[in-house]
PDB file of N, CA and C in Angstrom:
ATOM      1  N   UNK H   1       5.874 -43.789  55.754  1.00 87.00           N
ATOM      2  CA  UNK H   1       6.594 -44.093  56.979  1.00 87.00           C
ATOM      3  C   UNK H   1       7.699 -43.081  57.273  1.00 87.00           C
ATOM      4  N   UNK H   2       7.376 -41.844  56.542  1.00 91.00           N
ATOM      5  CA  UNK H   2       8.707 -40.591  56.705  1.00 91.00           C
ATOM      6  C   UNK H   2       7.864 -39.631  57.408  1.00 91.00           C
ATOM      7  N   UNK H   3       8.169 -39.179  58.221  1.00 90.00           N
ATOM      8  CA  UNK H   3       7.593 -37.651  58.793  1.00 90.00           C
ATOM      9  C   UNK H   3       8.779 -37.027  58.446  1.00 90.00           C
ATOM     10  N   UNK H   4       8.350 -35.954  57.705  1.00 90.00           N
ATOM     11  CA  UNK H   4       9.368 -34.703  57.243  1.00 90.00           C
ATOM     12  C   UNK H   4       8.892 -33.334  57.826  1.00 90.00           C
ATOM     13  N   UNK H   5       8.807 -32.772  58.505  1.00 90.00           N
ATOM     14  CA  UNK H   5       8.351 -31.036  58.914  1.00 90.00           C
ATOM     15  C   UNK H   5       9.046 -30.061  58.584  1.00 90.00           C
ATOM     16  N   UNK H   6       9.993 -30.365  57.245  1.00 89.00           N
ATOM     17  CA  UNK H   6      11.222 -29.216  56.917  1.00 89.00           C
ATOM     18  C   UNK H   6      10.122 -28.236  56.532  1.00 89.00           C
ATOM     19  N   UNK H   7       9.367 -28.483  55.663  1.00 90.00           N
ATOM     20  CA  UNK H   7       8.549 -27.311  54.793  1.00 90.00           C
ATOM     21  C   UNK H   7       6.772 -27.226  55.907  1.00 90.00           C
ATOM     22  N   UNK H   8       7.124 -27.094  56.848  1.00 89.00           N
ATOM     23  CA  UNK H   8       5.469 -26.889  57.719  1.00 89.00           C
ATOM     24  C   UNK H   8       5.683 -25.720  57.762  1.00 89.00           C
ATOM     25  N   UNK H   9       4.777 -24.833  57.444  1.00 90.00           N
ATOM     26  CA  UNK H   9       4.351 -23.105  57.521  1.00 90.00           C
ATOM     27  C   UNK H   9       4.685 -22.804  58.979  1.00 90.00           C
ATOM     28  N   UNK H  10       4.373 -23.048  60.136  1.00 90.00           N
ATOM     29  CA  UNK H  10       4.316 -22.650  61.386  1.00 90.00           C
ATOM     30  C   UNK H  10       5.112 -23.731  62.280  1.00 90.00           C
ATOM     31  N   UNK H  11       5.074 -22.913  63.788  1.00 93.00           N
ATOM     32  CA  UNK H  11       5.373 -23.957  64.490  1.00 93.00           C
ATOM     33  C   UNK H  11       4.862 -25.441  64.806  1.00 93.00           C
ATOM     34  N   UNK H  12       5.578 -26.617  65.014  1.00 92.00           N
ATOM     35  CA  UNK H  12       4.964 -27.567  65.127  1.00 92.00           C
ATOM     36  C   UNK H  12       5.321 -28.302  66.291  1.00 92.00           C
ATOM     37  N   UNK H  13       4.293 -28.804  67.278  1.00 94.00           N
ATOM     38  CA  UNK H  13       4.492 -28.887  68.769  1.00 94.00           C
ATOM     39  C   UNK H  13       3.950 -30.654  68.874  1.00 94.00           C
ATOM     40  N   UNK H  14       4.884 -31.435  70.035  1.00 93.00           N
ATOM     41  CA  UNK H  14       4.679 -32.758  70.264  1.00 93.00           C
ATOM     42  C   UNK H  14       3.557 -32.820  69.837  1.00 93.00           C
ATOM     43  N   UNK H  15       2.790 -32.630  70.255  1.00 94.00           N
ATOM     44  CA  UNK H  15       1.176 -32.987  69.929  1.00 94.00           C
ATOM     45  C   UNK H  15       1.108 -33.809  68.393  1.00 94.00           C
ATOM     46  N   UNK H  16       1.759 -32.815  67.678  1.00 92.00           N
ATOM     47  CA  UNK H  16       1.623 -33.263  66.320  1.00 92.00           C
ATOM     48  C   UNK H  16       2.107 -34.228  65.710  1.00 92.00           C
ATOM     49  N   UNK H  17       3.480 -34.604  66.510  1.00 93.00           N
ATOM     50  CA  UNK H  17       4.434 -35.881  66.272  1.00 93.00           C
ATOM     51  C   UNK H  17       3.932 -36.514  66.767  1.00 93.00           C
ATOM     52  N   UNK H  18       2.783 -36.777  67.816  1.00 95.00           N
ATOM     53  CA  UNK H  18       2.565 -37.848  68.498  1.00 95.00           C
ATOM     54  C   UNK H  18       1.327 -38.235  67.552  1.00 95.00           C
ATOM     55  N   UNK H  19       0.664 -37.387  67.308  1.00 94.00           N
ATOM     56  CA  UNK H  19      -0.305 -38.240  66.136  1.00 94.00           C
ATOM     57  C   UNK H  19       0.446 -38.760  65.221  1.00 94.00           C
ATOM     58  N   UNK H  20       1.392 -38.539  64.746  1.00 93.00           N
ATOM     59  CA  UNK H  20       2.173 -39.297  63.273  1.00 93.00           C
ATOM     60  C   UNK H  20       2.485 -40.068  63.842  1.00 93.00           C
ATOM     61  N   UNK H  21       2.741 -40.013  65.256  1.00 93.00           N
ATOM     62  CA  UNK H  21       3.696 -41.403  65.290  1.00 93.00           C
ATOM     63  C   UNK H  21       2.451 -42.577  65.683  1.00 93.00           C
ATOM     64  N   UNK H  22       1.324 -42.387  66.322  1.00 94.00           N
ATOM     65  CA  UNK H  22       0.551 -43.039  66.600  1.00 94.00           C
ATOM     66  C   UNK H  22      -0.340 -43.464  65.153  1.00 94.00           C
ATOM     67  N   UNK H  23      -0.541 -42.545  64.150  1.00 93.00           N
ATOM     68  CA  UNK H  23      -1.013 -42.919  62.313  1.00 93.00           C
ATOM     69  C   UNK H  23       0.106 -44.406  62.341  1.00 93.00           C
ATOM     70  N   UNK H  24       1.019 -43.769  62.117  1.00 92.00           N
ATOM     71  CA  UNK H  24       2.028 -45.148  61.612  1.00 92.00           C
ATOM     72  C   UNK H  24       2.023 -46.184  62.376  1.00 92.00           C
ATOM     73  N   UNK H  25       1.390 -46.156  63.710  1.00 91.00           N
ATOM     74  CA  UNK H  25       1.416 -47.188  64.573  1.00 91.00           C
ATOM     75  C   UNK H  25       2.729 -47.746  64.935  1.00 91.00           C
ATOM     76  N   UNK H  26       3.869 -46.699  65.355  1.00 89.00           N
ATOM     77  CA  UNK H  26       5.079 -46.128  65.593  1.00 89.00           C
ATOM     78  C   UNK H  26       5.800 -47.267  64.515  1.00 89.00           C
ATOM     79  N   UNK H  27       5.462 -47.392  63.405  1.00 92.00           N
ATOM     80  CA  UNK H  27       6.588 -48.193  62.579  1.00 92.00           C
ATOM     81  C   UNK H  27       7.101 -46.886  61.500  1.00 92.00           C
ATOM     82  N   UNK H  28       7.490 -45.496  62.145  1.00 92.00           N
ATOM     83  CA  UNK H  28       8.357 -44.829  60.952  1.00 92.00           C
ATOM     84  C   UNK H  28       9.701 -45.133  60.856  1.00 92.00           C
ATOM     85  N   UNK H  29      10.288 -45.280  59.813  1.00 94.00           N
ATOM     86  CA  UNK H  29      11.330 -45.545  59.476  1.00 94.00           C
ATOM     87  C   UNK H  29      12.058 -44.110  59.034  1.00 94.00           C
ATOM     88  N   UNK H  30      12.024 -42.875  59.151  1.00 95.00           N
ATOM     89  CA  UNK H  30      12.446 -41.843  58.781  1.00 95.00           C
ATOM     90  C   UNK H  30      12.338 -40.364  59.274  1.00 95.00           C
ATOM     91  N   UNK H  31      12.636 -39.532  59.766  1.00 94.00           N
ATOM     92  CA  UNK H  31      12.258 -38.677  60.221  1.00 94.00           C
ATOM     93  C   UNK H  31      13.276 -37.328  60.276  1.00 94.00           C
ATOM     94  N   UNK H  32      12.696 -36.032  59.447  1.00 94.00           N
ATOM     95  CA  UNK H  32      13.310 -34.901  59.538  1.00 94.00           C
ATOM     96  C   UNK H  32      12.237 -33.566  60.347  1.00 94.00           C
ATOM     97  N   UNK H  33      13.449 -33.677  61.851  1.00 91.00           N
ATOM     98  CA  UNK H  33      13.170 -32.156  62.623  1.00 91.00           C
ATOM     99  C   UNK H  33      13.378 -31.576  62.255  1.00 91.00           C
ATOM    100  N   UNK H  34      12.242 -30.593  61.801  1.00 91.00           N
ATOM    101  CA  UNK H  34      12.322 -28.928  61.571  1.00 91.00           C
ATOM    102  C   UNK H  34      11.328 -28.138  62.485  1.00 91.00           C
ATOM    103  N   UNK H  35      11.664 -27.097  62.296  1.00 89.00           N
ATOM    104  CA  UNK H  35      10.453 -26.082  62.561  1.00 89.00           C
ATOM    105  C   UNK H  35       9.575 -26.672  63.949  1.00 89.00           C
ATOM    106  N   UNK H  36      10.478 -27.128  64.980  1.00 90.00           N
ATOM    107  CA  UNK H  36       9.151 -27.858  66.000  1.00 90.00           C
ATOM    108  C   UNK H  36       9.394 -26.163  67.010  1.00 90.00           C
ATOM    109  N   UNK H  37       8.502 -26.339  68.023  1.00 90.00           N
ATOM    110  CA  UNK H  37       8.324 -25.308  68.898  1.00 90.00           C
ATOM    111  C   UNK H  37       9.443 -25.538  69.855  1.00 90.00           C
ATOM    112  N   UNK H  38      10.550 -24.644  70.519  1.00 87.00           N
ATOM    113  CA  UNK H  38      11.452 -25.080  71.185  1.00 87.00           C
ATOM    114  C   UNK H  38      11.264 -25.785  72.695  1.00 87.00           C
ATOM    115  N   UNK H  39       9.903 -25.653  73.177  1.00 90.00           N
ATOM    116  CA  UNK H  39       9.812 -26.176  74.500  1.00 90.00           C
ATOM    117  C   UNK H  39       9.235 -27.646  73.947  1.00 90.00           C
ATOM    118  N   UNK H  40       8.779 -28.292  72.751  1.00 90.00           N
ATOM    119  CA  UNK H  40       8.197 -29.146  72.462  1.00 90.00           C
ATOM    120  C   UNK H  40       9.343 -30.434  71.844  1.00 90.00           C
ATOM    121  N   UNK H  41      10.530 -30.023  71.626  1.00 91.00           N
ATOM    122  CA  UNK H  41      11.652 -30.676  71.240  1.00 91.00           C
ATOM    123  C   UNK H  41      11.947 -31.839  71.839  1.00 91.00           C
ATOM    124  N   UNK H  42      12.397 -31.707  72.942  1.00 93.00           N
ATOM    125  CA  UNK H  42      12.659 -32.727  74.178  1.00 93.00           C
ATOM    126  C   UNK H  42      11.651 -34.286  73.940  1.00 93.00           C
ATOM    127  N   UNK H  43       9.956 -33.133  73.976  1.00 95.00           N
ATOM    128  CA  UNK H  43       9.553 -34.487  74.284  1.00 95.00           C
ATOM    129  C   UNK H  43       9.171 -34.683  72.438  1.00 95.00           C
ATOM    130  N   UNK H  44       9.192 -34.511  71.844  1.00 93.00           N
ATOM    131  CA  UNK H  44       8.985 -35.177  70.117  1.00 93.00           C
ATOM    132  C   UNK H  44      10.243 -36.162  70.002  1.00 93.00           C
ATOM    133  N   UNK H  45      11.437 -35.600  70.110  1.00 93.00           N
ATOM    134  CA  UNK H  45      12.642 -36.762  70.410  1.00 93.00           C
ATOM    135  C   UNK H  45      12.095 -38.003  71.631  1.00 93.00           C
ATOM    136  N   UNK H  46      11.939 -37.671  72.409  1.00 94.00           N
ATOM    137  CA  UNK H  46      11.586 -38.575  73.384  1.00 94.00           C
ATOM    138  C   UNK H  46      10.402 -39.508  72.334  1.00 94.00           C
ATOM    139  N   UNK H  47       9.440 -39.312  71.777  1.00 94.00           N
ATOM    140  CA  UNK H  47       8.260 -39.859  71.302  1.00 94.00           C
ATOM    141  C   UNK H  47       9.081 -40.892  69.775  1.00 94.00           C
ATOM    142  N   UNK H  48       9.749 -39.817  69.242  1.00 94.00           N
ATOM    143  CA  UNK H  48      10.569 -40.475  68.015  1.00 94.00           C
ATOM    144  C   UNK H  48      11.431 -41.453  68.568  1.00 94.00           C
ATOM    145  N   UNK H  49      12.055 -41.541  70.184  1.00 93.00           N
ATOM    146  CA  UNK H  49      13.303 -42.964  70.067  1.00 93.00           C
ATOM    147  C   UNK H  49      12.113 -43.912  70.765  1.00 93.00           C
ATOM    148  N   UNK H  50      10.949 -43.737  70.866  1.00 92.00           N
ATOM    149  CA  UNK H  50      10.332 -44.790  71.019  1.00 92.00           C
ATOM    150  C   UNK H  50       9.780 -45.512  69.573  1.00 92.00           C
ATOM    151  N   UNK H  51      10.140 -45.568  68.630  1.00 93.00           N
ATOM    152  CA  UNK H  51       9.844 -46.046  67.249  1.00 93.00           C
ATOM    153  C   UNK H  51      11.048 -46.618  66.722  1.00 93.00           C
ATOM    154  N   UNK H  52      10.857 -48.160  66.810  1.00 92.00           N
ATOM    155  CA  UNK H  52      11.762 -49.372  66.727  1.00 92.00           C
ATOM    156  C   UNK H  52      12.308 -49.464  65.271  1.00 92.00           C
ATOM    157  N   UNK H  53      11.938 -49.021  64.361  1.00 93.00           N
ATOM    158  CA  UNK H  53      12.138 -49.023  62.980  1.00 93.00           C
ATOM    159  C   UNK H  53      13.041 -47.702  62.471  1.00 93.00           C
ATOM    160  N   UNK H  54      13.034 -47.195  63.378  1.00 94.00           N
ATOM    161  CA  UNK H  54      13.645 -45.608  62.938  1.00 94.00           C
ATOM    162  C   UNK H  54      15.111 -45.934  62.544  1.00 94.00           C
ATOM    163  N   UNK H  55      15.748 -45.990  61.161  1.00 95.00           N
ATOM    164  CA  UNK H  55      16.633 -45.609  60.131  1.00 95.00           C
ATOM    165  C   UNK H  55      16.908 -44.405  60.182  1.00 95.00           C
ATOM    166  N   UNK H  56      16.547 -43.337  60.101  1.00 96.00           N
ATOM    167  CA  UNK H  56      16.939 -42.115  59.665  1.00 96.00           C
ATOM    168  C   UNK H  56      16.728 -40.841  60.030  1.00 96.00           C
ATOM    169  N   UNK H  57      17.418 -39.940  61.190  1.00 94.00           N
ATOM    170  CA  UNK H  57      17.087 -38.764  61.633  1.00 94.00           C
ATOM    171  C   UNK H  57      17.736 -37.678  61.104  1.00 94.00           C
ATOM    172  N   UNK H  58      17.072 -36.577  60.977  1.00 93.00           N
ATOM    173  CA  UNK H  58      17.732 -35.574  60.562  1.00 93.00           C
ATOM    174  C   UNK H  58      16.954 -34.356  62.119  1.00 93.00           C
ATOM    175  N   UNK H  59      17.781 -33.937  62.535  1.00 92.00           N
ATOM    176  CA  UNK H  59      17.914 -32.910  63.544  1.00 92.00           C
ATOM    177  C   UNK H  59      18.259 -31.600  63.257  1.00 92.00           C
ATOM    178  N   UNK H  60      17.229 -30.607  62.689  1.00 90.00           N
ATOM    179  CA  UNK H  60      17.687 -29.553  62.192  1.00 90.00           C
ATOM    180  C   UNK H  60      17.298 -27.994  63.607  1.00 90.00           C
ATOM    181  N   UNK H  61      16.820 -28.465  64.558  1.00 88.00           N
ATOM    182  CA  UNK H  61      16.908 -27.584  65.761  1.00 88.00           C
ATOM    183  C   UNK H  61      18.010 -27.685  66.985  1.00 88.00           C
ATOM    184  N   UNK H  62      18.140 -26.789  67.792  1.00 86.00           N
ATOM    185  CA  UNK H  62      18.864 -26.635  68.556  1.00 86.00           C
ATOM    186  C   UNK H  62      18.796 -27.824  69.581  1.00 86.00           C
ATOM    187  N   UNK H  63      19.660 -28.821  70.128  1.00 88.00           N
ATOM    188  CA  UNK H  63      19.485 -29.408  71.359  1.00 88.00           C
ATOM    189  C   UNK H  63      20.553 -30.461  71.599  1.00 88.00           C
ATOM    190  N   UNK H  64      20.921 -30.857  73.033  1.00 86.00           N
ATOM    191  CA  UNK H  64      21.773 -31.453  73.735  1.00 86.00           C
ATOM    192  C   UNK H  64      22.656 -32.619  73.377  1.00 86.00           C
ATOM    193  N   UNK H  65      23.836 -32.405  72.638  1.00 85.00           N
ATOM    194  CA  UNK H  65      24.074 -33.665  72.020  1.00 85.00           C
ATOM    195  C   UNK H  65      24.326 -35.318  73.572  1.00 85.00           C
ATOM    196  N   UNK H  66      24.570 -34.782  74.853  1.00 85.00           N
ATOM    197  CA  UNK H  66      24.387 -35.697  75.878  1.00 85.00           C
ATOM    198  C   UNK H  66      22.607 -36.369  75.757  1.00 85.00           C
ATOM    199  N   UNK H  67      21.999 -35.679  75.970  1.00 89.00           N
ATOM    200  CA  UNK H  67      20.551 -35.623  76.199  1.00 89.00           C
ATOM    201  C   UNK H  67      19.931 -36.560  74.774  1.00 89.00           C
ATOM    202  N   UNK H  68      20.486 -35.838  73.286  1.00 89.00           N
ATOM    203  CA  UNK H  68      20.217 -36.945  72.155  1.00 89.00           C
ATOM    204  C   UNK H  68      20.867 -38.261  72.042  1.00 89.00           C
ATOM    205  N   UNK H  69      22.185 -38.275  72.638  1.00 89.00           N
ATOM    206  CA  UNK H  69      22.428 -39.635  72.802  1.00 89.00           C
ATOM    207  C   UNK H  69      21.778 -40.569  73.859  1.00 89.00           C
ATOM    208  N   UNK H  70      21.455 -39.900  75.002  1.00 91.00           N
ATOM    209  CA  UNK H  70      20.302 -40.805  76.054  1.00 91.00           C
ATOM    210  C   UNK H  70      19.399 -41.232  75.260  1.00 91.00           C
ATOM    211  N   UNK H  71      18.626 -40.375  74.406  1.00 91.00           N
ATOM    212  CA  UNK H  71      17.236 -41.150  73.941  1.00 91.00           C
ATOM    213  C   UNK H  71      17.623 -41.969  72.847  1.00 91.00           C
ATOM    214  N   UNK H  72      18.927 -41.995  72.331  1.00 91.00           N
ATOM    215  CA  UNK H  72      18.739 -43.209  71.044  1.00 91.00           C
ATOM    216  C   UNK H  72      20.125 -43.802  71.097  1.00 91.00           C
ATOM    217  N   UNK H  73      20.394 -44.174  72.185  1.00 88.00           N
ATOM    218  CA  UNK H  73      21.658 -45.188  72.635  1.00 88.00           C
ATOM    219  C   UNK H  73      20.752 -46.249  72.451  1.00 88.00           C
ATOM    220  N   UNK H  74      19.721 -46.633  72.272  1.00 89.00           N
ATOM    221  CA  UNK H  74      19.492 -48.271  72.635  1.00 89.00           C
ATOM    222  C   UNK H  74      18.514 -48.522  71.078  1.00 89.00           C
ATOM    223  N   UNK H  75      18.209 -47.493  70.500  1.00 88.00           N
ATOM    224  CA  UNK H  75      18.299 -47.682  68.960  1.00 88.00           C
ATOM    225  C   UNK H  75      18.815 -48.236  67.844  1.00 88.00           C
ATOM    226  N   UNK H  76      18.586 -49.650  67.760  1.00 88.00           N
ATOM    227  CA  UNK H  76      19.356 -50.606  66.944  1.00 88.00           C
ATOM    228  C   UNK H  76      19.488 -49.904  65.645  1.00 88.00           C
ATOM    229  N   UNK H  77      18.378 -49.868  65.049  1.00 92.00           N
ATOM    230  CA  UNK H  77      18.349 -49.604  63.865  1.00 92.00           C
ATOM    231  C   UNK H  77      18.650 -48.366  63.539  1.00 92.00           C
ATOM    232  N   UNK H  78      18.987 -47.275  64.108  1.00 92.00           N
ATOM    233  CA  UNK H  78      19.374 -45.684  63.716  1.00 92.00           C
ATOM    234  C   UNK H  78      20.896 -46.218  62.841  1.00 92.00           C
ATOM    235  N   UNK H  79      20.575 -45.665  61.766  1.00 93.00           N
ATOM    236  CA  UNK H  79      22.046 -45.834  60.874  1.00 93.00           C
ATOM    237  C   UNK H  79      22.456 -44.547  60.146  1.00 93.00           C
ATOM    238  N   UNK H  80      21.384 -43.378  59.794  1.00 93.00           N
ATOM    239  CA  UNK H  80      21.810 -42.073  59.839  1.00 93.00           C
ATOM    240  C   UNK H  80      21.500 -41.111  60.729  1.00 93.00           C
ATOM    241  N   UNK H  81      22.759 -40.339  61.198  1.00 90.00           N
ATOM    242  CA  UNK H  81      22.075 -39.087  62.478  1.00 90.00           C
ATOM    243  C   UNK H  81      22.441 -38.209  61.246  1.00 90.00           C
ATOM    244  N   UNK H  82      21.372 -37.011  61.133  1.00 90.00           N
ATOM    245  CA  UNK H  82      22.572 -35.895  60.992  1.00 90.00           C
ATOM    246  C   UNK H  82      21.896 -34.603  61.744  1.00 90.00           C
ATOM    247  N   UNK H  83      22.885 -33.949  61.680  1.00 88.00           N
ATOM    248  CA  UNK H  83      22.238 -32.841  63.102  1.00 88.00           C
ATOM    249  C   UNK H  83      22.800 -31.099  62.515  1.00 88.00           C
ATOM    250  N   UNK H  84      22.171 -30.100  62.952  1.00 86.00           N
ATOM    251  CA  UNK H  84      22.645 -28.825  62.544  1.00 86.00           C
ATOM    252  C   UNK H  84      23.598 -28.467  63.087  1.00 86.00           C
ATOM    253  N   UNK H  85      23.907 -27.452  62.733  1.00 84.00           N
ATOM    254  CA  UNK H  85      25.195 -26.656  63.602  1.00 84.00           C
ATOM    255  C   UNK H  85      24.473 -26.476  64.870  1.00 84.00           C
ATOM    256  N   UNK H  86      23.282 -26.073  65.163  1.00 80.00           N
ATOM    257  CA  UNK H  86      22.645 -25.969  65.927  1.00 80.00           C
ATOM    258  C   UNK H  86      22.707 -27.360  67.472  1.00 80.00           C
ATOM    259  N   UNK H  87      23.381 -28.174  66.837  1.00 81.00           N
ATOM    260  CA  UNK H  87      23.610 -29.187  67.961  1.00 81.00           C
ATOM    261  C   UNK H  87      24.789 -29.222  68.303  1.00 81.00           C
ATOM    262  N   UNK H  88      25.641 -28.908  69.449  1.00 80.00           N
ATOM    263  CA  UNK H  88      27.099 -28.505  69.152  1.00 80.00           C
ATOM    264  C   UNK H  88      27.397 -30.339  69.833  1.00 80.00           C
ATOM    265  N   UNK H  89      28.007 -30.493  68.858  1.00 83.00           N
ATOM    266  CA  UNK H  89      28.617 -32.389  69.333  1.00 83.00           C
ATOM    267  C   UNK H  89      30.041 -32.558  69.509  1.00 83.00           C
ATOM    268  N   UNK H  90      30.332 -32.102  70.893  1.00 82.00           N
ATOM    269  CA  UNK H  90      31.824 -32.482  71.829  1.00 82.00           C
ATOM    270  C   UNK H  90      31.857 -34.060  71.049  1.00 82.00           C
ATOM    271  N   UNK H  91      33.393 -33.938  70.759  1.00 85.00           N
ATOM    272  CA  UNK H  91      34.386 -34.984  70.351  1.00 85.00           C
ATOM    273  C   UNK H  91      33.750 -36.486  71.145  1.00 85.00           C
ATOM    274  N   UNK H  92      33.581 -36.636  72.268  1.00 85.00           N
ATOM    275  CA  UNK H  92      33.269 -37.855  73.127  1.00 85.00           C
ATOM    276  C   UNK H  92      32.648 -38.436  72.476  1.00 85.00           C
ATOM    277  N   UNK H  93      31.373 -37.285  72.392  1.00 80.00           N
ATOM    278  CA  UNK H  93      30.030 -38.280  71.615  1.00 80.00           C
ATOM    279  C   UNK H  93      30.053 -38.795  70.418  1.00 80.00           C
ATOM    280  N   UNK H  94      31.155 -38.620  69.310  1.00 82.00           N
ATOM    281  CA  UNK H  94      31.103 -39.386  68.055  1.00 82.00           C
ATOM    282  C   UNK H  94      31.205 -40.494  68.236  1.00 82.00           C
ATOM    283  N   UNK H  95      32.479 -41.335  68.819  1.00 84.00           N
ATOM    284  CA  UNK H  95      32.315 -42.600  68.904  1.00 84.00           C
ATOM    285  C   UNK H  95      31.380 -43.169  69.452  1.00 84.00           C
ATOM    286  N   UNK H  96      30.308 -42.471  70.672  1.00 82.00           N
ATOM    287  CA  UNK H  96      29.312 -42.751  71.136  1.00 82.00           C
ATOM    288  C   UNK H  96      28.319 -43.603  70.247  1.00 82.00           C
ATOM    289  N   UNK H  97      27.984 -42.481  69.388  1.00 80.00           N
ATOM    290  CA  UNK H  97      27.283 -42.804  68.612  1.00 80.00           C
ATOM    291  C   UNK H  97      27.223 -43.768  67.692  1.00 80.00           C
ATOM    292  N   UNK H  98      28.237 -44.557  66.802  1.00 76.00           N
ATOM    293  CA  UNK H  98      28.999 -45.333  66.242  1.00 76.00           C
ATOM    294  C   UNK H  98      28.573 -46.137  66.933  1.00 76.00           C
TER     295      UNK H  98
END
């Protein structure tokens, strides 16, 4: 119930998250972004805050800390974010997140 893509050889594009997430029959509870294709980001996040069980993100590519809080403001269960330098997160959004 973990999709991890830290160690995938190549790029890895929605397509591919959407089969994992559809294998698990969207009950993952875990998930580390790496290595996805940069136009494919948006929508793999988009596909990942549709999975009700999700505990645990790790965000290791570049992208919008406004835009990541839209897709997982209504995410009960998210209890770890962690994100790269690569996500620059203005002061506002911490308590957001909380």
């Amino acid at each position: 119930m973990r999709l991890d893509f830290s160690r995938a050889n190549g790029k890895v594009y929605w397509t591919s998250v959407r089969a994992y997430i559809r294998r698990s029959k969207a009950m993952l509870t875990g998930a580390v972004i790496a290595n996805l294709a940069t136009p494919s980001t948006a929508k793999a996040l988009q596909l990942l805050s549709r999975c009700p069980n999700l505990e645990y993100l790790e965000l290791r590519t570049a992208f919008g800390a406004n835009d990541l809080y839209d897709l997982f403001k209504h995410s009960k269960r998210l209890r770890t974010l962690i994100t790269s330098a690569n996500v620059t997160m203005p002061l506002e959004y911490v308590p957001r997140f909380l």
